[in-house]
Amino acid sequence: MKALLLSFGFGLVAVLQAQEFPDTEEIQDVTGTWYIKATASDKEIPENLRIVSVTPMTITALEGGNLQVNFTALIKGHCRKMSFVLEKTNKPDKYTADWGTHVLYIMPSIVKDHYVFYWESKKRAFRFREAKLLGRDPDINQEALEDFRNAARVAGLNAEKIFIPKQSETCSLGSN
Ligand SMILES: *[C@@H]1O[C@H](CO)[C@@H](O)[C@H](O)[C@H]1NC(C)=O
């Protein structure tokens, strides 16, 4: 397990240092339903962008290999429908969004049915780096969480401040 963990970490280091992710043997099928189990970032996310709770994320394949990502998030007391297209690149694990202002790397976790989505936002207004731990079920898996924490540390994200969003099937505003 340690070796896997290390190679995973080196993958992230390679992303950061060479801006390049090592080639993987096969294209992973990431379509379907995902639960966002944890997030980590390199800086404090402003309140107007900070997610409190989330509905499951659906990823559907579009023609040409792009991916459609949809979910709803509770942000600053409002339910916000998140919907964006991940544009494929010439690397199977790398996608871009919003005309290249966001770069995403999809990496498998050491735990089955878990992935890490590693984002870099190069938008002028707010540059940040963030990783999300996704899983096929809503339960927290301690091993996947520990792997995620290590990966976050290697990537230079704030591993001490991992955020675990509340899961909900529909976005609910509570008392509103
Ligand atoms: C995702 O959201 C877009 C835009 O709102 C919508 O057109 C599309 O049907 C949605 N896809 C799924 C699978 O919900």
Short mmCIF file of C-alpha atoms and ligand atoms in Angstrom, two decimals:
data_model
loop_
_atom_site.label_atom_id
_atom_site.label_comp_id
_atom_site.label_asym_id
_atom_site.label_seq_id
_atom_site.Cartn_x
_atom_site.Cartn_y
_atom_site.Cartn_z
CA MET A 1 0.00 0.00 0.00
CA LYS A 2 2.87 2.31 0.80
CA ALA A 3 4.36 1.92 -2.68
CA LEU A 4 1.03 2.72 -4.27
CA LEU A 5 0.67 5.72 -2.07
CA LEU A 6 4.11 6.94 -3.02
CA SER A 7 3.58 6.49 -6.72
CA PHE A 8 0.32 8.34 -6.40
CA GLY A 9 2.15 11.14 -4.65
CA PHE A 10 4.81 11.25 -7.34
CA GLY A 11 2.06 11.54 -9.91
CA LEU A 12 0.89 14.70 -8.26
CA VAL A 13 4.42 16.02 -7.91
CA ALA A 14 4.91 15.40 -11.61
CA VAL A 15 1.78 17.39 -12.35
CA LEU A 16 3.01 20.26 -10.26
CA GLN A 17 6.61 20.30 -11.37
CA ALA A 18 6.45 19.29 -15.00
CA GLN A 19 2.86 20.41 -15.61
CA GLU A 20 2.47 17.03 -17.11
CA PHE A 21 0.80 13.90 -15.93
CA PRO A 22 2.37 10.53 -16.69
CA ASP A 23 0.61 8.48 -19.32
CA THR A 24 -1.75 5.86 -18.04
CA GLU A 25 -2.46 2.56 -19.72
CA GLU A 26 -6.16 2.96 -20.12
CA ILE A 27 -8.83 5.58 -20.23
CA GLN A 28 -10.91 5.42 -17.08
CA ASP A 29 -14.65 5.49 -17.23
CA VAL A 30 -15.63 8.28 -14.88
CA THR A 31 -19.20 8.65 -16.10
CA GLY A 32 -22.12 8.06 -13.76
CA THR A 33 -22.90 9.21 -10.24
CA TRP A 34 -20.26 10.40 -7.80
CA TYR A 35 -20.28 11.68 -4.25
CA ILE A 36 -17.93 14.52 -3.37
CA LYS A 37 -16.50 13.27 -0.09
CA ALA A 38 -13.76 15.73 0.72
CA THR A 39 -12.02 18.79 -0.64
CA ALA A 40 -8.67 20.41 0.02
CA SER A 41 -7.27 23.61 -1.42
CA ASP A 42 -4.13 25.72 -1.37
CA LYS A 43 -5.88 28.79 0.00
CA GLU A 44 -8.96 29.79 1.89
CA ILE A 45 -11.94 29.67 -0.49
CA PRO A 46 -13.96 32.92 -0.27
CA GLU A 47 -17.40 32.56 1.28
CA ASN A 48 -19.18 33.25 -2.01
CA LEU A 49 -17.48 30.23 -3.56
CA ARG A 50 -17.41 27.96 -0.54
CA ILE A 51 -19.51 24.84 -0.81
CA VAL A 52 -21.41 23.72 2.30
CA SER A 53 -23.37 20.74 1.04
CA VAL A 54 -23.66 18.95 -2.25
CA THR A 55 -25.94 16.69 -4.17
CA PRO A 56 -24.39 13.72 -5.98
CA MET A 57 -22.45 14.69 -9.09
CA THR A 58 -23.41 13.21 -12.42
CA ILE A 59 -20.89 12.91 -15.20
CA THR A 60 -22.13 12.10 -18.67
CA ALA A 61 -20.09 11.53 -21.80
CA LEU A 62 -20.64 14.00 -24.62
CA GLU A 63 -19.82 13.41 -28.23
CA GLY A 64 -16.13 13.66 -28.98
CA GLY A 65 -14.96 12.61 -25.54
CA ASN A 66 -15.88 15.67 -23.52
CA LEU A 67 -17.64 15.22 -20.19
CA GLN A 68 -20.67 17.02 -18.81
CA VAL A 69 -20.57 17.53 -15.04
CA ASN A 70 -23.69 18.47 -13.07
CA PHE A 71 -24.42 18.86 -9.39
CA THR A 72 -26.08 21.30 -7.03
CA ALA A 73 -24.20 22.97 -4.21
CA LEU A 74 -25.30 25.01 -1.23
CA ILE A 75 -23.12 28.11 -1.31
CA LYS A 76 -23.65 31.07 1.00
CA GLY A 77 -27.26 30.10 1.65
CA HIS A 78 -28.17 29.58 -2.00
CA CYS A 79 -28.59 26.42 -4.03
CA ARG A 80 -26.41 26.79 -7.06
CA LYS A 81 -26.69 24.50 -10.02
CA MET A 82 -23.19 23.65 -11.13
CA SER A 83 -22.99 22.57 -14.72
CA PHE A 84 -19.88 22.59 -16.82
CA VAL A 85 -18.19 20.77 -19.63
CA LEU A 86 -14.78 19.19 -19.27
CA GLU A 87 -12.99 19.40 -22.59
CA LYS A 88 -10.72 16.51 -23.33
CA THR A 89 -7.06 17.06 -24.13
CA ASN A 90 -4.51 14.80 -25.77
CA LYS A 91 -3.88 13.19 -22.37
CA PRO A 92 -6.47 10.72 -21.10
CA ASP A 93 -6.38 12.05 -17.52
CA LYS A 94 -6.29 15.74 -18.32
CA TYR A 95 -9.25 17.98 -19.09
CA THR A 96 -9.75 21.70 -19.35
CA ALA A 97 -12.82 23.84 -18.70
CA ASP A 98 -13.93 27.37 -19.35
CA TRP A 99 -11.61 27.99 -22.29
CA GLY A 100 -8.57 26.57 -20.59
CA THR A 101 -8.81 28.71 -17.46
CA HIS A 102 -9.32 25.53 -15.45
CA VAL A 103 -7.19 22.43 -15.76
CA LEU A 104 -8.32 19.16 -14.26
CA TYR A 105 -6.42 15.94 -13.68
CA ILE A 106 -8.36 12.79 -12.82
CA MET A 107 -6.41 10.32 -10.72
CA PRO A 108 -7.49 7.00 -9.24
CA SER A 109 -7.28 6.66 -5.47
CA ILE A 110 -5.65 3.60 -3.96
CA VAL A 111 -9.15 2.64 -2.82
CA LYS A 112 -11.42 1.10 -5.43
CA ASP A 113 -14.26 3.28 -6.73
CA HIS A 114 -12.58 6.46 -5.55
CA TYR A 115 -10.96 9.18 -7.61
CA VAL A 116 -9.21 12.43 -6.97
CA PHE A 117 -10.08 15.38 -9.18
CA TYR A 118 -7.22 17.85 -9.01
CA TRP A 119 -8.09 21.36 -10.26
CA GLU A 120 -6.03 24.37 -11.09
CA SER A 121 -7.96 27.55 -11.66
CA LYS A 122 -5.96 30.09 -13.58
CA LYS A 123 -8.68 32.71 -13.62
CA ARG A 124 -7.23 36.14 -12.91
CA ALA A 125 -9.84 36.99 -10.30
CA PHE A 126 -9.08 34.02 -8.11
CA ARG A 127 -6.28 31.59 -8.78
CA PHE A 128 -6.40 28.51 -6.68
CA ARG A 129 -5.66 24.82 -6.65
CA GLU A 130 -8.06 22.31 -5.24
CA ALA A 131 -8.50 18.55 -4.97
CA LYS A 132 -11.76 16.70 -4.53
CA LEU A 133 -12.13 13.14 -3.36
CA LEU A 134 -14.96 11.41 -5.23
CA GLY A 135 -16.47 8.05 -4.48
CA ARG A 136 -19.22 5.87 -5.85
CA ASP A 137 -20.99 5.70 -2.49
CA PRO A 138 -21.67 8.48 0.04
CA ASP A 139 -19.88 6.88 2.99
CA ILE A 140 -16.54 8.13 4.23
CA ASN A 141 -13.84 5.56 3.61
CA GLN A 142 -10.99 6.18 6.07
CA GLU A 143 -8.32 4.67 3.84
CA ALA A 144 -9.38 6.78 0.87
CA LEU A 145 -9.47 9.85 3.10
CA GLU A 146 -5.96 9.15 4.40
CA ASP A 147 -4.69 8.63 0.85
CA PHE A 148 -6.35 11.90 -0.13
CA ARG A 149 -4.74 13.70 2.81
CA ASN A 150 -1.30 12.44 1.77
CA ALA A 151 -1.86 13.42 -1.84
CA ALA A 152 -3.02 16.87 -0.74
CA ARG A 153 0.12 17.28 1.35
CA VAL A 154 2.38 16.26 -1.55
CA ALA A 155 0.54 18.63 -3.84
CA GLY A 156 1.10 21.50 -1.45
CA LEU A 157 -2.56 21.83 -0.55
CA ASN A 158 -3.71 22.48 2.99
CA ALA A 159 -3.91 18.90 4.25
CA GLU A 160 -4.78 20.03 7.76
CA LYS A 161 -7.95 21.71 6.56
CA ILE A 162 -9.76 19.02 4.63
CA PHE A 163 -13.39 19.91 4.20
CA ILE A 164 -16.07 17.22 4.23
CA PRO A 165 -19.25 18.56 2.62
CA LYS A 166 -22.66 17.40 3.80
CA GLN A 167 -24.31 14.98 1.41
CA SER A 168 -27.87 15.60 0.31
CA GLU A 169 -30.00 14.13 -2.45
CA THR A 170 -31.52 17.53 -3.21
CA CYS A 171 -30.26 20.96 -2.26
CA SER A 172 -32.13 22.04 0.81
CA LEU A 173 -31.88 25.47 2.38
CA GLY A 174 -32.82 24.25 5.83
CA SER A 175 -35.06 26.82 7.52
CA ASN A 176 -35.73 28.76 4.29
C1 LIG B 1 -26.65 19.01 -17.00
O1 LIG B 1 -26.99 20.37 -17.03
C2 LIG B 1 -27.21 20.87 -18.34
C3 LIG B 1 -27.40 22.37 -18.25
O2 LIG B 1 -28.33 22.71 -17.26
C4 LIG B 1 -28.39 20.15 -18.96
O3 LIG B 1 -28.59 20.60 -20.27
C5 LIG B 1 -28.13 18.66 -18.97
O4 LIG B 1 -29.26 17.97 -19.41
C6 LIG B 1 -27.78 18.16 -17.58
N1 LIG B 1 -27.39 16.76 -17.67
C7 LIG B 1 -27.78 15.87 -16.77
C8 LIG B 1 -27.30 14.47 -16.98
O5 LIG B 1 -28.48 16.14 -15.79
#
